[in-house]
Amino acid sequence: IGARIMKDKWSGWCLEHVSLNSPETWERMLTKHGFSVLEHGTTGLSGLPLFRNLPLGLINWGVLFLFGFFPWRQGEAYICVARKNATPVRSSTFVNS
C-alpha cells in the first residue's frame, strides 16, 4: 500500500531487505517445498508515515501488538506462519536369502 501511494518516496525501497513478491507467490513457494500455510496477513499500513507516528500509529501498532498482523493481503510486509508437512515414511522390503 505504501509503495503504491508514495512511489519513489516510499521508505521501504532498500535492496538489503525488500522482496516484492506477492502473498500468492510466497504461498506457492511454500507449498512447492512441502509447507502448509496456517495463518497469514500483513503489517497493514506500516508503510505510510502517517501510520508510523502518533496518534494514528497507535491504531496500527495496537493491532500488530495484539494480533501480530492484519488479516488481509495488502500491507507493508507479508507475515506467514507455516508448518512443514510430514514426509511419508517409505517402507522398505527386505528379502531374506
XYZ file of C-alpha atoms in Angstrom:
97
model
C 0.000 0.000 0.000
C 2.758 2.424 0.989
C 4.761 1.741 -2.191
C 1.717 2.304 -4.393
C 0.760 5.560 -2.728
C 4.187 7.093 -2.090
C 6.003 5.824 -5.234
C 9.718 6.867 -5.117
C 9.340 8.456 -1.675
C 8.427 5.129 -0.051
C 10.977 4.349 2.655
C 10.805 0.612 2.005
C 12.896 0.779 -1.157
C 16.060 -0.838 0.123
C 17.945 -3.629 -1.629
C 19.036 -5.281 1.602
C 15.647 -6.459 2.816
C 12.877 -5.930 0.297
C 11.308 -8.744 -1.682
C 8.358 -7.578 -3.697
C 6.767 -10.997 -4.104
C 3.027 -11.195 -3.695
C 1.493 -13.263 -0.887
C 0.320 -15.711 -3.568
C 3.918 -16.165 -4.776
C 5.168 -16.852 -1.240
C 2.340 -19.334 -0.671
C 3.117 -21.172 -3.932
C 6.807 -21.403 -2.983
C 5.953 -22.719 0.477
C 3.504 -25.286 -0.898
C 6.017 -26.390 -3.549
C 8.557 -27.082 -0.809
C 6.198 -29.061 1.405
C 4.758 -26.437 3.764
C 1.158 -25.664 4.695
C 0.190 -22.072 5.456
C -1.522 -21.953 8.862
C -2.056 -18.197 9.219
C -1.105 -15.154 7.222
C -1.611 -11.432 6.861
C 0.352 -8.187 6.609
C 1.704 -5.379 8.749
C -1.122 -3.209 7.491
C -0.468 0.463 6.967
C 3.057 0.500 8.395
C 4.414 1.700 5.037
C 2.695 5.058 5.358
C 4.456 7.625 7.582
C 1.070 8.803 8.840
C 0.567 5.377 10.465
C 4.110 5.162 11.878
C 3.703 8.248 14.048
C 1.360 9.294 16.841
C -1.601 9.404 17.057
C -2.586 7.164 14.091
C 0.412 4.918 14.691
C -1.286 3.691 17.857
C -4.024 2.074 15.770
C -1.558 0.219 13.551
C 0.803 -0.695 16.425
C -2.091 -1.781 18.635
C -3.391 -4.302 16.115
C 0.122 -5.600 15.419
C 0.856 -5.910 19.138
C -2.392 -7.751 19.883
C -2.682 -9.977 16.822
C 0.739 -9.960 15.103
C -0.677 -8.978 11.731
C -3.707 -7.663 9.884
C -5.768 -10.491 8.334
C -5.582 -9.166 4.762
C -3.156 -9.439 1.854
C -2.384 -5.749 1.295
C 0.181 -4.077 3.502
C 3.800 -3.240 4.173
C 5.111 -6.742 4.857
C 3.623 -10.200 4.378
C 3.645 -12.356 7.505
C 3.124 -16.088 7.325
C 3.040 -18.936 9.809
C 3.661 -22.212 8.011
C 4.330 -25.795 9.010
C 6.470 -28.318 7.221
C 4.270 -31.219 6.157
C 5.229 -34.634 7.462
C 7.229 -36.651 4.981
C 5.697 -40.051 4.425
C 7.939 -42.846 5.652
C 8.916 -45.163 2.836
C 8.521 -48.789 3.678
C 11.419 -50.962 2.683
C 11.036 -54.548 1.675
C 13.767 -56.819 2.895
C 14.218 -60.188 1.345
C 15.852 -62.854 3.463
C 18.008 -65.190 1.490
